[in-house]
Short mmCIF file of C-alpha atoms in Angstrom, two decimals:
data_model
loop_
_atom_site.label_atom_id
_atom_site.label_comp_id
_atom_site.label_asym_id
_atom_site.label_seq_id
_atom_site.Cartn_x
_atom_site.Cartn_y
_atom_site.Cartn_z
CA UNK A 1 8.94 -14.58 -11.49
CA UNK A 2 10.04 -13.88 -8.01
CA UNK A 3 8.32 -11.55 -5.92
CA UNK A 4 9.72 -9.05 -3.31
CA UNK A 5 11.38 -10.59 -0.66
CA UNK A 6 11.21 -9.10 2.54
CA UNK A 7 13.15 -10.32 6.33
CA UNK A 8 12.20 -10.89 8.96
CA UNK A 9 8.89 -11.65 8.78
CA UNK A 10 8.53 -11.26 12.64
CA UNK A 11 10.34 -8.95 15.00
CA UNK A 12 10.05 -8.22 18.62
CA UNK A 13 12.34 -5.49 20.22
CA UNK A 14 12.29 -3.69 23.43
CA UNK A 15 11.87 0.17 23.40
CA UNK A 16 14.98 1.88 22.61
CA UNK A 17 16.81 -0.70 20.82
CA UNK A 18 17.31 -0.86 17.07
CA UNK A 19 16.14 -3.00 14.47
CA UNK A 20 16.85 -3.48 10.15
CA UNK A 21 14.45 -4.95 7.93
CA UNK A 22 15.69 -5.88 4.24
CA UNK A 23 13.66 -5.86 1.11
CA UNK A 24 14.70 -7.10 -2.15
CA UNK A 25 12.35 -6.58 -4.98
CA UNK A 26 11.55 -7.85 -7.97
CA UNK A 27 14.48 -7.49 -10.81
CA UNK A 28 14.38 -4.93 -13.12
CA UNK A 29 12.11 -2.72 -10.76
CA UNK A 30 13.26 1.06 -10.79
CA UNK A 31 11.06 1.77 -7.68
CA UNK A 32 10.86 0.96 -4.43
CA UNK A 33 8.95 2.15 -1.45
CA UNK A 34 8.77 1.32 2.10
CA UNK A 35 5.27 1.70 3.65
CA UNK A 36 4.06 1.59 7.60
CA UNK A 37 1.18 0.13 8.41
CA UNK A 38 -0.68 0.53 11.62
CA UNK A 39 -3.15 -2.08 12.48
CA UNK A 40 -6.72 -1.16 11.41
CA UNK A 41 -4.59 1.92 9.27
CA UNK A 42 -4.09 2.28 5.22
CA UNK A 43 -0.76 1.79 4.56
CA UNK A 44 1.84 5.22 4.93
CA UNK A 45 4.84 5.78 2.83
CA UNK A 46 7.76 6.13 4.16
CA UNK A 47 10.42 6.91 1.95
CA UNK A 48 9.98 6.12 -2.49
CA UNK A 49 13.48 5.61 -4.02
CA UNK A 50 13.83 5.65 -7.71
CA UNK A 51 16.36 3.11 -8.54
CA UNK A 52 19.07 4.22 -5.69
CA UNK A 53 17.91 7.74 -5.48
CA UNK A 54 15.64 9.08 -2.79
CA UNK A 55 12.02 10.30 -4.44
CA UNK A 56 10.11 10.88 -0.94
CA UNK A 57 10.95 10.95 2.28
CA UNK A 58 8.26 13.85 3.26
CA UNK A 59 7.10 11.11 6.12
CA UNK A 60 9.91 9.63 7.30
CA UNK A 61 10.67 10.25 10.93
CA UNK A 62 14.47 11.22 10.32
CA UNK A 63 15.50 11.58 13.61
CA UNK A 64 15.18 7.55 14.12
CA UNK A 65 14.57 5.98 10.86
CA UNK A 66 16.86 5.69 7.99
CA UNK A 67 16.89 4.27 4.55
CA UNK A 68 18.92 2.78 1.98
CA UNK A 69 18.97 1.53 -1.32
CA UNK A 70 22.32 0.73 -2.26
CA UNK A 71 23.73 -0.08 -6.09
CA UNK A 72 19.30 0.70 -7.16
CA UNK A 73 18.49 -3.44 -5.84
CA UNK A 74 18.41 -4.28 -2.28
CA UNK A 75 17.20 -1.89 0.08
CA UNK A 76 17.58 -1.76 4.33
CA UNK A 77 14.95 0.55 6.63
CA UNK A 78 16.57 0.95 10.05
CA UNK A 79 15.12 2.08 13.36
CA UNK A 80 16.88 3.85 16.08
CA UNK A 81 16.11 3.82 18.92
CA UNK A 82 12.20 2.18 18.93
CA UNK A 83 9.73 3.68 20.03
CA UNK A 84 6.12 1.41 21.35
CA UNK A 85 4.39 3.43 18.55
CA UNK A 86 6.54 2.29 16.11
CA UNK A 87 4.72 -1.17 16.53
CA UNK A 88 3.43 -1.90 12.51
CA UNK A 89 4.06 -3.95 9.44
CA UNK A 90 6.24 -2.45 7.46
CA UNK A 91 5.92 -3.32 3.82
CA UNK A 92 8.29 -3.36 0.82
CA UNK A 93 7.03 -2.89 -2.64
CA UNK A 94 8.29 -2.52 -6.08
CA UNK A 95 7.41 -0.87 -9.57
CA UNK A 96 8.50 -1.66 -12.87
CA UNK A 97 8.16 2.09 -13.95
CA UNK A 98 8.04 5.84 -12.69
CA UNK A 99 6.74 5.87 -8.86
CA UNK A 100 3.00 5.71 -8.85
CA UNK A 101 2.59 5.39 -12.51
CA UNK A 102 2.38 1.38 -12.61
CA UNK A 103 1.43 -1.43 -10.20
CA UNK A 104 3.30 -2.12 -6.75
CA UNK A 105 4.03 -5.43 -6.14
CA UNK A 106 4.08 -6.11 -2.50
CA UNK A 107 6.19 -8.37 -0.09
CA UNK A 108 4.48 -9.98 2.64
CA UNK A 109 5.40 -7.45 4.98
CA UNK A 110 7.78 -7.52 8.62
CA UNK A 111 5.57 -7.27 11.46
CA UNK A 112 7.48 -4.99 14.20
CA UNK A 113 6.39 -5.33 18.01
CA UNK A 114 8.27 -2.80 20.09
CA UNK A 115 7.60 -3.80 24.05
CA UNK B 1 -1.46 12.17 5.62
CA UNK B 2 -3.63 9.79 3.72
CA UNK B 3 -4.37 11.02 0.61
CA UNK B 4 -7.81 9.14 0.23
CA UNK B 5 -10.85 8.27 2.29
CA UNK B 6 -12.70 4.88 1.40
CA UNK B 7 -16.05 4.62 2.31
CA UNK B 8 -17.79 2.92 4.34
CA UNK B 9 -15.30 1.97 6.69
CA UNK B 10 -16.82 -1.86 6.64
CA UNK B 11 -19.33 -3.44 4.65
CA UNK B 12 -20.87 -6.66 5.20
CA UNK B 13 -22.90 -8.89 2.79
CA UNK B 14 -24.09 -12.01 1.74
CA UNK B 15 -22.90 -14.10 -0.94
CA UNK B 16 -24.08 -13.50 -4.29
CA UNK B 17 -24.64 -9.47 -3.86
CA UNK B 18 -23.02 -6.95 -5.00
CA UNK B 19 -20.18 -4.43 -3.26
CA UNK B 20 -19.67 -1.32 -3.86
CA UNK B 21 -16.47 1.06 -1.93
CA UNK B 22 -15.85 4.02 -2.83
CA UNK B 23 -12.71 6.37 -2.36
CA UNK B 24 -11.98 10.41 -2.27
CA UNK B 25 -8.88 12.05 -2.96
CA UNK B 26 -7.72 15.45 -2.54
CA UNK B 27 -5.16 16.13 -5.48
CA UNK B 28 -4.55 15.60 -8.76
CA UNK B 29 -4.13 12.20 -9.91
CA UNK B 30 -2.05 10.18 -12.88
CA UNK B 31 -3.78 7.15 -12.13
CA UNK B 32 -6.06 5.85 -9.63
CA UNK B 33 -5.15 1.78 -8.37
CA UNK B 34 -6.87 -0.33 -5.84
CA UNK B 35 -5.52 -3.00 -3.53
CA UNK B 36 -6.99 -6.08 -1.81
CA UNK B 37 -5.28 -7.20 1.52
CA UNK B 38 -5.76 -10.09 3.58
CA UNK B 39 -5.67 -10.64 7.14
CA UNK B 40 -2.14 -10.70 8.05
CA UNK B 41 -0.86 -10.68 4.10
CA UNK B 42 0.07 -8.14 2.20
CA UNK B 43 -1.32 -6.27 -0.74
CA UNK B 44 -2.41 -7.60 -4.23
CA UNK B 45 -2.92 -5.25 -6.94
CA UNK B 46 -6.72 -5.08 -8.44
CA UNK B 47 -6.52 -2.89 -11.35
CA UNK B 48 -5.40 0.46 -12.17
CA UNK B 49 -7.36 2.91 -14.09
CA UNK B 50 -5.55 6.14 -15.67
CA UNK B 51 -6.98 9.54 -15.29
CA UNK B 52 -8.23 9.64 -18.81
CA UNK B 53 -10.21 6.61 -18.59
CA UNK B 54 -13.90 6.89 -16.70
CA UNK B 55 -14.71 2.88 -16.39
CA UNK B 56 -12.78 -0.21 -16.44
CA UNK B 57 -13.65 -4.02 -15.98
CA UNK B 58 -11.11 -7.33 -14.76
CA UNK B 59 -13.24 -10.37 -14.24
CA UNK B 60 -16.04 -9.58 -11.42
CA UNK B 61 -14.65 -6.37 -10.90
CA UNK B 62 -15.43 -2.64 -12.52
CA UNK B 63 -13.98 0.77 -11.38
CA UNK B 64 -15.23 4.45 -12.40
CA UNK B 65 -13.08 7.29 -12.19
CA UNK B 66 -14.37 10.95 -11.82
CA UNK B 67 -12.08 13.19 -12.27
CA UNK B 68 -13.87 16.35 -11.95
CA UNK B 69 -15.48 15.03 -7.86
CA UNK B 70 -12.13 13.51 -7.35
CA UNK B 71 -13.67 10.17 -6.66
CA UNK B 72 -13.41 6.68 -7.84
CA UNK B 73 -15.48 3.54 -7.03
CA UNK B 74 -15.13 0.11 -6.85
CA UNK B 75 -17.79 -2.60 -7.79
CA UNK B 76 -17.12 -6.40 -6.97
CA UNK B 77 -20.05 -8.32 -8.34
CA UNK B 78 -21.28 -11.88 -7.28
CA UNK B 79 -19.43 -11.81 -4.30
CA UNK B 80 -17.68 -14.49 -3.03
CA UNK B 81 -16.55 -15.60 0.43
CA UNK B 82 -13.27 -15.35 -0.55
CA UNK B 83 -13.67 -11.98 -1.50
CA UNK B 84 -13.41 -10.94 2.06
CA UNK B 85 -10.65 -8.35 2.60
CA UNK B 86 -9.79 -4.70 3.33
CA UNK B 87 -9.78 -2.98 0.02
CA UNK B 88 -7.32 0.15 -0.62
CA UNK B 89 -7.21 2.76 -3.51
CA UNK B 90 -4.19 4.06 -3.91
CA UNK B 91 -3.31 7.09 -6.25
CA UNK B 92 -0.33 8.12 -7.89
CA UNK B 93 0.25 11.55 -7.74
CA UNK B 94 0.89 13.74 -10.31
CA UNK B 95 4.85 15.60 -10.06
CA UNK B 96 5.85 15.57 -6.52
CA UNK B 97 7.95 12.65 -7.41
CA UNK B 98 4.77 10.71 -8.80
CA UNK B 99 4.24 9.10 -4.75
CA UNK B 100 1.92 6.16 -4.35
CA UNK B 101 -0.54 7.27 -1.54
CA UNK B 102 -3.06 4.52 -0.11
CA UNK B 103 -6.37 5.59 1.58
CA UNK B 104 -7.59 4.14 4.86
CA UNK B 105 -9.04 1.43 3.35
CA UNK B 106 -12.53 -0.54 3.39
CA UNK B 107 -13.18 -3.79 5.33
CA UNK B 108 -15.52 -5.96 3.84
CA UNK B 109 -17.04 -9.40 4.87
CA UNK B 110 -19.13 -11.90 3.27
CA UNK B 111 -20.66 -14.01 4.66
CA UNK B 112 -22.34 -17.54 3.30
#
Protein backbone atom coordinates (compact mmCIF):
# COMPACT_ATOMS: atom_id res chain seq x y z
CA UNK A 1 0.00 0.00 0.00
CA UNK A 2 1.20 3.43 -0.77
CA UNK A 3 1.66 5.89 1.78
CA UNK A 4 1.00 9.71 1.70
CA UNK A 5 2.95 11.41 -0.64
CA UNK A 6 3.99 14.71 0.08
CA UNK A 7 6.30 17.55 -2.39
CA UNK A 8 8.70 19.06 -1.99
CA UNK A 9 10.49 17.58 0.49
CA UNK A 10 12.75 20.75 0.81
CA UNK A 11 11.89 24.37 0.28
CA UNK A 12 13.75 27.55 0.72
CA UNK A 13 11.94 30.95 0.03
CA UNK A 14 12.73 34.45 0.81
CA UNK A 15 10.31 36.44 3.11
CA UNK A 16 7.37 37.61 1.33
CA UNK A 17 7.22 35.28 -1.45
CA UNK A 18 4.81 32.37 -1.78
CA UNK A 19 5.14 28.82 -1.71
CA UNK A 20 2.51 25.35 -2.34
CA UNK A 21 3.15 22.13 -0.90
CA UNK A 22 0.98 19.04 -2.25
CA UNK A 23 -0.09 16.03 -0.33
CA UNK A 24 -1.70 13.06 -1.68
CA UNK A 25 -2.79 10.48 0.75
CA UNK A 26 -3.44 7.20 0.95
CA UNK A 27 -6.66 5.96 -1.25
CA UNK A 28 -9.73 5.52 0.23
CA UNK A 29 -8.80 7.98 3.19
CA UNK A 30 -11.83 10.35 4.10
CA UNK A 31 -9.46 12.59 6.19
CA UNK A 32 -6.84 14.65 5.80
CA UNK A 33 -5.00 17.13 7.89
CA UNK A 34 -2.20 19.43 7.45
CA UNK A 35 -0.01 19.90 10.59
CA UNK A 36 3.00 22.62 11.37
CA UNK A 37 5.68 21.66 13.08
CA UNK A 38 8.17 23.90 14.73
CA UNK A 39 11.49 22.47 15.50
CA UNK A 40 11.73 21.16 19.11
CA UNK A 41 7.46 21.74 18.92
CA UNK A 42 4.53 18.89 18.87
CA UNK A 43 3.03 19.02 15.79
CA UNK A 44 -0.12 21.90 15.25
CA UNK A 45 -3.06 21.38 13.05
CA UNK A 46 -3.71 23.42 10.64
CA UNK A 47 -6.71 22.84 8.84
CA UNK A 48 -8.72 18.78 9.05
CA UNK A 49 -10.80 18.25 5.85
CA UNK A 50 -13.24 15.46 5.76
CA UNK A 51 -13.13 14.10 2.34
CA UNK A 52 -13.27 17.70 0.40
CA UNK A 53 -15.00 19.49 3.17
CA UNK A 54 -13.28 21.73 5.67
CA UNK A 55 -13.56 20.10 9.49
CA UNK A 56 -11.00 22.66 11.25
CA UNK A 57 -9.43 25.47 10.40
CA UNK A 58 -9.62 27.10 14.13
CA UNK A 59 -5.55 27.53 13.60
CA UNK A 60 -5.03 28.42 10.38
CA UNK A 61 -3.54 31.83 9.85
CA UNK A 62 -6.17 32.92 7.09
CA UNK A 63 -4.83 35.99 6.21
CA UNK A 64 -1.70 34.09 4.43
CA UNK A 65 -2.39 30.49 4.34
CA UNK A 66 -4.93 28.69 2.36
CA UNK A 67 -6.11 25.21 1.80
CA UNK A 68 -7.54 22.91 -0.57
CA UNK A 69 -8.76 19.64 -1.08
CA UNK A 70 -10.22 19.38 -4.32
CA UNK A 71 -12.62 16.30 -5.75
CA UNK A 72 -11.93 14.67 -1.48
CA UNK A 73 -8.01 13.21 -2.93
CA UNK A 74 -5.23 15.54 -3.46
CA UNK A 75 -4.87 18.38 -1.34
CA UNK A 76 -2.51 21.90 -1.81
CA UNK A 77 -1.53 24.26 1.50
CA UNK A 78 -0.39 27.63 0.13
CA UNK A 79 1.51 30.46 1.78
CA UNK A 80 1.25 34.07 1.01
CA UNK A 81 3.34 36.08 1.52
CA UNK A 82 6.09 34.11 4.07
CA UNK A 83 6.81 35.13 6.90
CA UNK A 84 10.67 33.93 8.81
CA UNK A 85 8.33 32.35 11.46
CA UNK A 86 6.69 30.40 9.15
CA UNK A 87 10.03 28.32 8.97
CA UNK A 88 8.60 24.40 9.92
CA UNK A 89 7.82 21.02 8.49
CA UNK A 90 4.67 20.88 7.47
CA UNK A 91 3.16 17.44 7.49
CA UNK A 92 0.34 15.71 5.58
CA UNK A 93 -1.56 12.89 7.08
CA UNK A 94 -4.45 10.73 6.35
CA UNK A 95 -7.32 8.64 8.12
CA UNK A 96 -9.27 5.90 6.95
CA UNK A 97 -12.28 7.02 9.18
CA UNK A 98 -13.97 10.05 11.10
CA UNK A 99 -11.09 12.73 12.05
CA UNK A 100 -9.39 11.63 15.19
CA UNK A 101 -11.25 8.45 15.57
CA UNK A 102 -8.54 6.10 13.74
CA UNK A 103 -4.79 6.20 13.03
CA UNK A 104 -3.01 9.05 10.89
CA UNK A 105 -0.74 7.91 8.57
CA UNK A 106 1.93 10.42 8.00
CA UNK A 107 4.01 11.66 4.92
CA UNK A 108 7.49 12.45 5.45
CA UNK A 109 6.85 15.95 5.81
CA UNK A 110 8.11 19.43 3.53
CA UNK A 111 10.63 21.20 5.42
CA UNK A 112 9.97 25.14 4.79
CA UNK A 113 13.00 27.65 5.36
CA UNK A 114 11.79 31.21 4.90
CA UNK A 115 15.17 33.60 4.78
CA UNK B 1 -2.94 25.38 21.55
CA UNK B 2 -1.59 21.97 22.32
CA UNK B 3 -4.01 19.99 23.75
CA UNK B 4 -1.53 17.71 25.79
CA UNK B 5 1.60 18.02 27.86
CA UNK B 6 4.10 14.95 27.81
CA UNK B 7 6.26 14.60 30.53
CA UNK B 8 9.37 14.79 31.07
CA UNK B 9 10.39 16.80 28.32
CA UNK B 10 13.56 14.24 27.71
CA UNK B 11 14.46 11.11 29.18
CA UNK B 12 17.59 9.35 28.87
CA UNK B 13 18.46 5.67 29.63
CA UNK B 14 20.40 2.79 29.14
CA UNK B 15 19.65 -0.14 27.19
CA UNK B 16 17.70 -2.78 28.68
CA UNK B 17 15.51 -0.37 31.16
CA UNK B 18 12.45 0.56 31.09
CA UNK B 19 10.63 4.09 29.82
CA UNK B 20 7.96 5.47 30.97
CA UNK B 21 6.21 9.18 29.31
CA UNK B 22 3.42 10.27 30.31
CA UNK B 23 0.81 12.80 28.76
CA UNK B 24 -2.14 15.29 30.15
CA UNK B 25 -4.96 16.50 28.33
CA UNK B 26 -7.47 19.02 29.02
CA UNK B 27 -10.81 17.78 27.30
CA UNK B 28 -12.73 15.07 26.67
CA UNK B 29 -11.34 12.41 24.66
CA UNK B 30 -12.69 9.52 22.00
CA UNK B 31 -9.48 7.97 21.93
CA UNK B 32 -6.12 8.60 23.12
CA UNK B 33 -3.02 7.60 20.23
CA UNK B 34 0.67 7.97 20.53
CA UNK B 35 3.29 8.68 17.90
CA UNK B 36 7.02 7.95 17.53
CA UNK B 37 9.09 10.42 15.33
CA UNK B 38 12.48 10.33 14.18
CA UNK B 39 14.99 12.86 13.65
CA UNK B 40 14.09 14.50 10.53
CA UNK B 41 11.11 11.76 9.63
CA UNK B 42 7.86 11.92 10.20
CA UNK B 43 5.41 10.24 12.49
CA UNK B 44 4.61 6.46 12.94
CA UNK B 45 1.60 5.48 14.70
CA UNK B 46 2.18 3.34 18.14
CA UNK B 47 -1.15 2.31 19.21
CA UNK B 48 -4.36 3.81 19.97
CA UNK B 49 -6.34 3.11 23.00
CA UNK B 50 -10.23 4.14 23.13
CA UNK B 51 -11.65 5.92 26.06
CA UNK B 52 -13.35 2.86 27.36
CA UNK B 53 -10.36 0.81 27.53
CA UNK B 54 -7.83 1.45 30.77
CA UNK B 55 -4.61 -0.73 29.44
CA UNK B 56 -3.40 -1.94 26.22
CA UNK B 57 -0.21 -3.92 25.04
CA UNK B 58 1.67 -4.08 21.11
CA UNK B 59 4.91 -5.93 21.40
CA UNK B 60 7.31 -4.04 24.07
CA UNK B 61 4.90 -1.48 24.46
CA UNK B 62 1.75 -0.92 27.09
CA UNK B 63 -0.44 2.26 27.50
CA UNK B 64 -3.00 3.14 30.48
CA UNK B 65 -5.67 5.45 30.03
CA UNK B 66 -7.33 7.41 32.96
CA UNK B 67 -10.08 8.91 32.13
CA UNK B 68 -11.23 10.41 35.26
CA UNK B 69 -7.16 12.47 35.77
CA UNK B 70 -7.25 12.95 32.09
CA UNK B 71 -3.95 11.23 31.71
CA UNK B 72 -2.46 8.46 29.79
CA UNK B 73 1.01 6.80 29.95
CA UNK B 74 3.26 5.15 27.93
CA UNK B 75 5.62 2.19 28.90
CA UNK B 76 8.37 0.93 26.38
CA UNK B 77 10.05 -2.02 28.01
CA UNK B 78 13.60 -3.48 27.23
CA UNK B 79 14.59 -0.59 25.52
CA UNK B 80 16.42 -0.57 22.59
CA UNK B 81 18.80 1.85 20.89
CA UNK B 82 16.64 2.11 18.23
CA UNK B 83 13.98 3.11 20.32
CA UNK B 84 15.36 6.56 20.44
CA UNK B 85 12.79 9.18 19.33
CA UNK B 86 10.44 11.99 20.38
CA UNK B 87 7.26 10.33 21.41
CA UNK B 88 3.74 12.22 20.89
CA UNK B 89 0.18 11.41 22.25
CA UNK B 90 -2.22 12.64 20.31
CA UNK B 91 -6.04 12.71 21.20
CA UNK B 92 -8.99 12.80 19.22
CA UNK B 93 -11.43 14.96 20.44
CA UNK B 94 -14.74 14.32 21.12
CA UNK B 95 -17.50 16.62 18.63
CA UNK B 96 -15.74 19.66 17.57
CA UNK B 97 -15.23 17.94 14.33
CA UNK B 98 -13.44 14.90 16.17
CA UNK B 99 -9.66 17.06 15.62
CA UNK B 100 -6.48 15.12 16.12
CA UNK B 101 -4.45 17.28 18.66
CA UNK B 102 -0.67 16.20 19.38
CA UNK B 103 1.05 17.21 22.69
CA UNK B 104 4.55 18.67 22.85
CA UNK B 105 6.05 15.59 22.82
CA UNK B 106 8.87 13.58 24.84
CA UNK B 107 12.50 13.14 23.67
CA UNK B 108 14.02 10.13 24.67
CA UNK B 109 17.59 8.64 24.20
CA UNK B 110 19.16 5.42 24.83
CA UNK B 111 22.07 4.94 25.02
CA UNK B 112 24.30 1.46 24.76
Amino acid sequence: EAGVAQSPRYKIIEKRQSVAFWCNPISGHATLYWYQQILGQGPKLLIQFQNNGVVDDSQLPKDRFSAERLKGVDSTLKIQPAKLEDSAVYLCASSFGTGGRTEAFFGQGTRLTVV
Amino acid sequence: SQQGEEDPQALSIQEGENATMNCSYKTSINNLQWYRQNSGRGLVHLILIRSNEREKHSGRLRVTLDTSKKSSSLLITASRAADTASYFCATGLTGGGNKLTFGTGTQLKVEL
